[in-house]
XYZ file of C-alpha atoms in Angstrom:
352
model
C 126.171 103.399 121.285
C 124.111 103.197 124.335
C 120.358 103.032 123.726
C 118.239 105.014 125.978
C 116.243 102.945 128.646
C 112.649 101.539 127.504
C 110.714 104.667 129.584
C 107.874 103.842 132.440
C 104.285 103.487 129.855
C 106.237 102.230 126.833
C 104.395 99.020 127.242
C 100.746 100.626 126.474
C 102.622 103.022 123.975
C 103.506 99.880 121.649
C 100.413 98.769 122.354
C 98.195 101.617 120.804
C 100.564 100.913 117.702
C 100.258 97.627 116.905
C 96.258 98.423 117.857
C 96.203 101.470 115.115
C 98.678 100.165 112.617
C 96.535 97.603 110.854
C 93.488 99.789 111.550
C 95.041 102.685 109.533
C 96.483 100.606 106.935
C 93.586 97.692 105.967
C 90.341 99.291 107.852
C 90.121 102.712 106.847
C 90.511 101.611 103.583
C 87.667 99.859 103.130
C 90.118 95.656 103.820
C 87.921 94.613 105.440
C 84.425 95.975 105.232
C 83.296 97.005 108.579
C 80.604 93.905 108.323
C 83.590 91.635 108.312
C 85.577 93.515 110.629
C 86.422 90.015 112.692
C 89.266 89.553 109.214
C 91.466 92.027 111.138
C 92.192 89.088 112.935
C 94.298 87.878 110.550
C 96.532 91.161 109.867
C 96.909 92.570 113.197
C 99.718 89.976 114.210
C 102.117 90.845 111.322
C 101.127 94.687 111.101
C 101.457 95.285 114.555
C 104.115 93.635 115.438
C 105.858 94.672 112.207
C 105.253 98.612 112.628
C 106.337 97.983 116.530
C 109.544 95.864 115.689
C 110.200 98.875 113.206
C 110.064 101.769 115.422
C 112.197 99.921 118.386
C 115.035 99.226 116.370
C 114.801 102.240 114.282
C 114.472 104.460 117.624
C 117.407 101.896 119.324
C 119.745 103.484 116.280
C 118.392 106.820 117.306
C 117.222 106.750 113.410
C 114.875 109.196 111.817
C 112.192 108.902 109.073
C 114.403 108.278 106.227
C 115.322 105.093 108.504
C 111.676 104.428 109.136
C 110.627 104.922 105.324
C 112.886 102.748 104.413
C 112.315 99.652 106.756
C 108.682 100.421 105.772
C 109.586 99.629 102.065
C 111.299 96.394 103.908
C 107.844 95.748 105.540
C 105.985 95.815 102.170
C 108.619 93.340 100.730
C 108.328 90.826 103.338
C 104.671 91.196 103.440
C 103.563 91.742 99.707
C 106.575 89.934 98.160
C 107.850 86.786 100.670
C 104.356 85.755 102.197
C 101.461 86.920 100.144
C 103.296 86.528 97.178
C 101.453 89.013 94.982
C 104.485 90.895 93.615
C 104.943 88.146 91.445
C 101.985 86.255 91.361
C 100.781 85.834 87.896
C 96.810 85.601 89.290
C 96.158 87.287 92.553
C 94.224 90.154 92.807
C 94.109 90.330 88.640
C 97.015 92.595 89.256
C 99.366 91.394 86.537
C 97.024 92.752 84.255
C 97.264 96.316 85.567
C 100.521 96.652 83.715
C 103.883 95.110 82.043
C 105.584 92.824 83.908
C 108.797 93.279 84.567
C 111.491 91.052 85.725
C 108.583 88.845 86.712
C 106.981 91.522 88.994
C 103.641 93.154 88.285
C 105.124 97.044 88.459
C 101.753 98.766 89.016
C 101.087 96.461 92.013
C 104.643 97.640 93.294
C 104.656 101.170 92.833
C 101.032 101.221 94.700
C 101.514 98.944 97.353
C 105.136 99.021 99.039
C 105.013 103.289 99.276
C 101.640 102.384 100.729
C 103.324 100.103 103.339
C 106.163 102.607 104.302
C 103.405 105.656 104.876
C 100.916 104.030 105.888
C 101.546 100.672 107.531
C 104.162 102.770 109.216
C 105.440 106.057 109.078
C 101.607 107.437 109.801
C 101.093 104.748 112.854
C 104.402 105.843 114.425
C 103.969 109.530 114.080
C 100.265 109.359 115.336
C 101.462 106.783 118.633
C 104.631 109.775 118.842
C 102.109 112.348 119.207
C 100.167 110.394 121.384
C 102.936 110.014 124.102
C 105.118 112.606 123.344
C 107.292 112.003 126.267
C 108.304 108.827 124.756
C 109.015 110.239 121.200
C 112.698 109.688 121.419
C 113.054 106.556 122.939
C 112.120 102.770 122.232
C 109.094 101.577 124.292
C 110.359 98.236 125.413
C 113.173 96.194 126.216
C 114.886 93.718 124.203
C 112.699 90.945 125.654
C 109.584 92.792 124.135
C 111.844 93.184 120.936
C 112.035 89.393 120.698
C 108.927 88.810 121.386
C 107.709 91.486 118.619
C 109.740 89.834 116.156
C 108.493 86.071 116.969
C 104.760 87.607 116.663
C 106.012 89.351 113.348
C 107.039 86.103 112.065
C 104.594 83.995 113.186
C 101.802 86.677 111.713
C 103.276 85.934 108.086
C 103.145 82.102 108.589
C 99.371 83.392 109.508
C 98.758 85.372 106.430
C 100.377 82.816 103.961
C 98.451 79.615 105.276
C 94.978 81.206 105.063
C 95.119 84.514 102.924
C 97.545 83.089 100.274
C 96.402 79.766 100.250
C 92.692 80.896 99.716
C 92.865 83.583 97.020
C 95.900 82.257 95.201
C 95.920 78.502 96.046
C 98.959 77.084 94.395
C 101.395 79.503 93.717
C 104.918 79.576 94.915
C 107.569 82.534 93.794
C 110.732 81.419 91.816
C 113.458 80.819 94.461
C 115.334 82.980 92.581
C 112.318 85.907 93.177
C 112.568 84.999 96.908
C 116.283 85.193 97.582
C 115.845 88.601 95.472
C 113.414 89.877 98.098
C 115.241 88.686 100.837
C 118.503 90.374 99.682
C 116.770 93.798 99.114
C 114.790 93.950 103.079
C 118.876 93.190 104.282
C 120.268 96.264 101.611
C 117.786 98.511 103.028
C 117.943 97.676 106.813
C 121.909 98.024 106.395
C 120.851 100.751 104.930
C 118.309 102.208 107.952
C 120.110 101.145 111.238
C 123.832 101.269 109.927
C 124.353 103.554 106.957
C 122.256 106.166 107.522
C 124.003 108.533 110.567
C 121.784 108.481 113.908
C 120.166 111.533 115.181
C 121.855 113.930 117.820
C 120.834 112.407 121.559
C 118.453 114.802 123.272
C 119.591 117.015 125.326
C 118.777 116.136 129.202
C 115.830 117.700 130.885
C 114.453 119.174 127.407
C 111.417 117.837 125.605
C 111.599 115.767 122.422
C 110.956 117.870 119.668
C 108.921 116.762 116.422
C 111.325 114.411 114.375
C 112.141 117.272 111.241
C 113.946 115.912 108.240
C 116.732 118.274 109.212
C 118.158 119.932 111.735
C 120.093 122.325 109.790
C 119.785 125.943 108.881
C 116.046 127.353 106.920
C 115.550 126.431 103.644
C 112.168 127.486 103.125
C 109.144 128.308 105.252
C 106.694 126.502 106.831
C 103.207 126.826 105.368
C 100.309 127.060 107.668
C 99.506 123.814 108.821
C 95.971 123.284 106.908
C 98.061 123.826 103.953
C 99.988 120.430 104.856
C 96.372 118.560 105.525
C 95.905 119.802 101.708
C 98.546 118.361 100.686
C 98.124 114.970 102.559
C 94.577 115.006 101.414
C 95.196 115.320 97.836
C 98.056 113.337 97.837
C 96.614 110.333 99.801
C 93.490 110.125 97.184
C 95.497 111.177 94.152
C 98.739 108.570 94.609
C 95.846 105.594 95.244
C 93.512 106.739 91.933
C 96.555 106.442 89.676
C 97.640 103.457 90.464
C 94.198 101.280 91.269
C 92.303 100.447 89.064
C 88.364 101.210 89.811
C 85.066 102.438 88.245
C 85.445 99.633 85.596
C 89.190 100.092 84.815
C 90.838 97.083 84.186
C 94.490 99.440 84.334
C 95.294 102.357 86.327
C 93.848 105.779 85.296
C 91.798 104.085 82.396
C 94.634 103.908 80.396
C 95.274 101.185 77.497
C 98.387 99.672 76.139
C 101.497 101.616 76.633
C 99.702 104.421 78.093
C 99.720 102.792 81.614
C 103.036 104.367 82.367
C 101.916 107.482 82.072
C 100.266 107.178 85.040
C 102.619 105.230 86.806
C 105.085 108.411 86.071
C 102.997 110.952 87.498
C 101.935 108.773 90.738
C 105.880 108.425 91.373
C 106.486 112.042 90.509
C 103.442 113.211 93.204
C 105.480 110.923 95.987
C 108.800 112.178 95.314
C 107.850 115.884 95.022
C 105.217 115.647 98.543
C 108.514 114.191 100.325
C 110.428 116.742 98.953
C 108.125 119.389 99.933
C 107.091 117.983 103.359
C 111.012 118.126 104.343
C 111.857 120.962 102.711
C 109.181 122.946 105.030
C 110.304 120.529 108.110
C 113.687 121.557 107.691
C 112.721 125.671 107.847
C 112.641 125.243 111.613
C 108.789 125.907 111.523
C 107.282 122.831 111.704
C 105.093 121.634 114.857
C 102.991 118.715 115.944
C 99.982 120.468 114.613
C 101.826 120.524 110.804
C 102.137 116.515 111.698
C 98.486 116.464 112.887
C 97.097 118.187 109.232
C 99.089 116.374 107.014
C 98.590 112.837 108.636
C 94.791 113.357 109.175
C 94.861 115.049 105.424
C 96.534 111.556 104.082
C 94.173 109.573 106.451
C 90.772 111.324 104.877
C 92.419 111.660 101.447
C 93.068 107.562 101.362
C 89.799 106.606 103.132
C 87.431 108.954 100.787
C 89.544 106.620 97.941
C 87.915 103.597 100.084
C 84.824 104.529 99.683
C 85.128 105.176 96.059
C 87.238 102.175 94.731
C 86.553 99.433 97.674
C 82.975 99.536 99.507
C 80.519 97.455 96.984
C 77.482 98.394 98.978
C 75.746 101.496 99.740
C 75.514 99.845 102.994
C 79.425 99.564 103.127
C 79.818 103.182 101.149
C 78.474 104.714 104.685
C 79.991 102.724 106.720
C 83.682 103.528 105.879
C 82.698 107.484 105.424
C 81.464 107.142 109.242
C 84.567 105.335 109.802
C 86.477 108.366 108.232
C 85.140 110.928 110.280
C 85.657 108.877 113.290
C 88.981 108.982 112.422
C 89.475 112.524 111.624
C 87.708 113.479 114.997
C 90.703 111.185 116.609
C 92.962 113.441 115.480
C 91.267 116.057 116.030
C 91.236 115.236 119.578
C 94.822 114.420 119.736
C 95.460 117.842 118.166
C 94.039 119.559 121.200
C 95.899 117.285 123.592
C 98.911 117.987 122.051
C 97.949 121.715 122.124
C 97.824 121.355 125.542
C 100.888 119.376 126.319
C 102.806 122.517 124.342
C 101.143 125.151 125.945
C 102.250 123.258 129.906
C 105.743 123.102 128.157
C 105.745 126.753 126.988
C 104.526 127.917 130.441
C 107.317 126.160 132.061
C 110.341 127.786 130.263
């Protein structure tokens, strides 16, 4: 299969990813504060490149989300698992305490952080860089040369994070070989998975415009709701998945449980993600989902996760108002990218 030429702007399209990606995913949460903003220096080589190396080979395959989801799970193994380390790590971050161990992996840790990666260190920076070239949804942005070079970056970003990161907060440590061929073997089952197993997407039909990626293409199966129902949804979903799985206010385990009671909410967080996907595709496969249903339920996710910010990460009043003004410079973002996209459909409309 024949993958369709890298398109004239694909260059500043991969760009404004790898720009947004580690914005969305460490800034907006409150990693880093905004007073120590200059730490983004250290995560924008392997997010960016990472979320960018994702979507070329994903888009290469003519893949759809299931194919990005799952390389994003990929993502948070290589980055939380093979260079920080902290999915087995007996001391960083105090997470081992959240919850039971098991197999050697702290499980809260895991269930909060690698669904984190795959939404939002890349699923939400792809959609939102889709949107914002939407002539380019369909197609990779650069050609192989700027694959290789996204993948050396990658690379060299982890060596980055696990020399000065690692080393600093959890001097010492190494994973069990055995724990590090495990996580190597699971990012190769699930990109066999993404780019081979997983059937590519009808090619575009020539001369039409790329329609929203839907989780289906086949016939209704249930309607669309209006789209500030799916910002609702993002909103509460965003803050809810984070507070049951992070411990803050005090809590030394997730949702101030003790004991065995931890995996109560480690249940419902996984039963929120799994019934939100199923709902989100469900309504994207009706045939009445638009950009602007993309729009709400990113920017929903992106104010839900950032009001969790302020709540759980920014110490300081000081930082407290600081990542709320951050928030609503966000949300305005997308606000403004709504109306552009508004636009761009209306031109569209007008033309057939």
């Amino acid at each position: 299969m024949n993958a369709p030429a890298p398109p004239t702007g694909g260059r500043r399209a991969a760009l404004l990813l790898a720009v947004i990606t580690p914005v969305i995913a460490e800034l907006t949460l409150g990693n880093p504060p905004l007073s120590q903003i200059w730490l983004m220096l250290l995560w924008i080589p392997i997010y960016g490149a990472g979320t960018v190396l994702i979507r070329e080979l994903v888009r290469r395959r003519r893949g759809g989300w299931p194919s990005i989801l799952l390389l994003g799970l990929a993502y948070g193994i290589v980055e939380e698992g093979l260079v920080l380390q902290a999915l087995s790590s007996p001391t960083m971050y105090g997470v081992a305490g959240w919850a039971p161990r098991i197999l050697g992996l702290n499980s809260a840790y895991a269930e909060l952080n690698l669904p984190y990666h795959a939404v939002f260190s890349v699923a939400l920076p792809i959609l939102l860089a889709d949107l914002a070239f939407p002539s380019l949804r369909e197609r990779p942005y650069l050609k192989r040369t700027g694959i290789v070079v996204a993948a050396v970056v990658f690379v060299l970003g982890g060596v980055l994070l696990r020399l000065t990161v690692a080393a600093s907060i959890d001097p010492g440590y190494q994973a069990p070989a055995g724990v590090l061929a495990a996580y190597v073997a699971a990012v190769a089952l699930l990109a066999v998975v993404a780019l081979r197993i997983l059937p590519p997407r009808p090619a575009p039909r020539m001369g039409s415009h790329p329609a929203p990626d839907a989780a289906s293409r086949s016939e209704p199966s249930g309607a669309a709701p209006v789209p500030w129902v799916a910002g609702v949804l993002g909103a509460g979903v965003g803050f809810g998945y984070l507070a049951l799985l992070f411990p803050f206010g005090g809590a030394v385990r997730p949702a101030f449980t003790h004991g065995g009671w931890v995996a109560l909410p480690m249940l419902v967080a996984a039963a929120v993600a799994v019934g939100a996907g199923w709902l989100v595709r469900r309504w994207a496969a009706s045939g009445g989902w638009t950009d602007r249903h993309s729009l709400f339920l990113a920017g929903g996710a992106l104010a839900g996760h950032t009001a969790f910010g302020v709540v759980a990460n920014a110490a300081t009043l000081a930082d407290k108002l600081e990542l709320s003004a951050l928030g609503v410079v966000t949300i305005a973002l997308v606000a403004l990218l709504g109306r552009r996209t508004e636009k761009t459909a209306r031109k569209i409309s007008r033309r057939m």
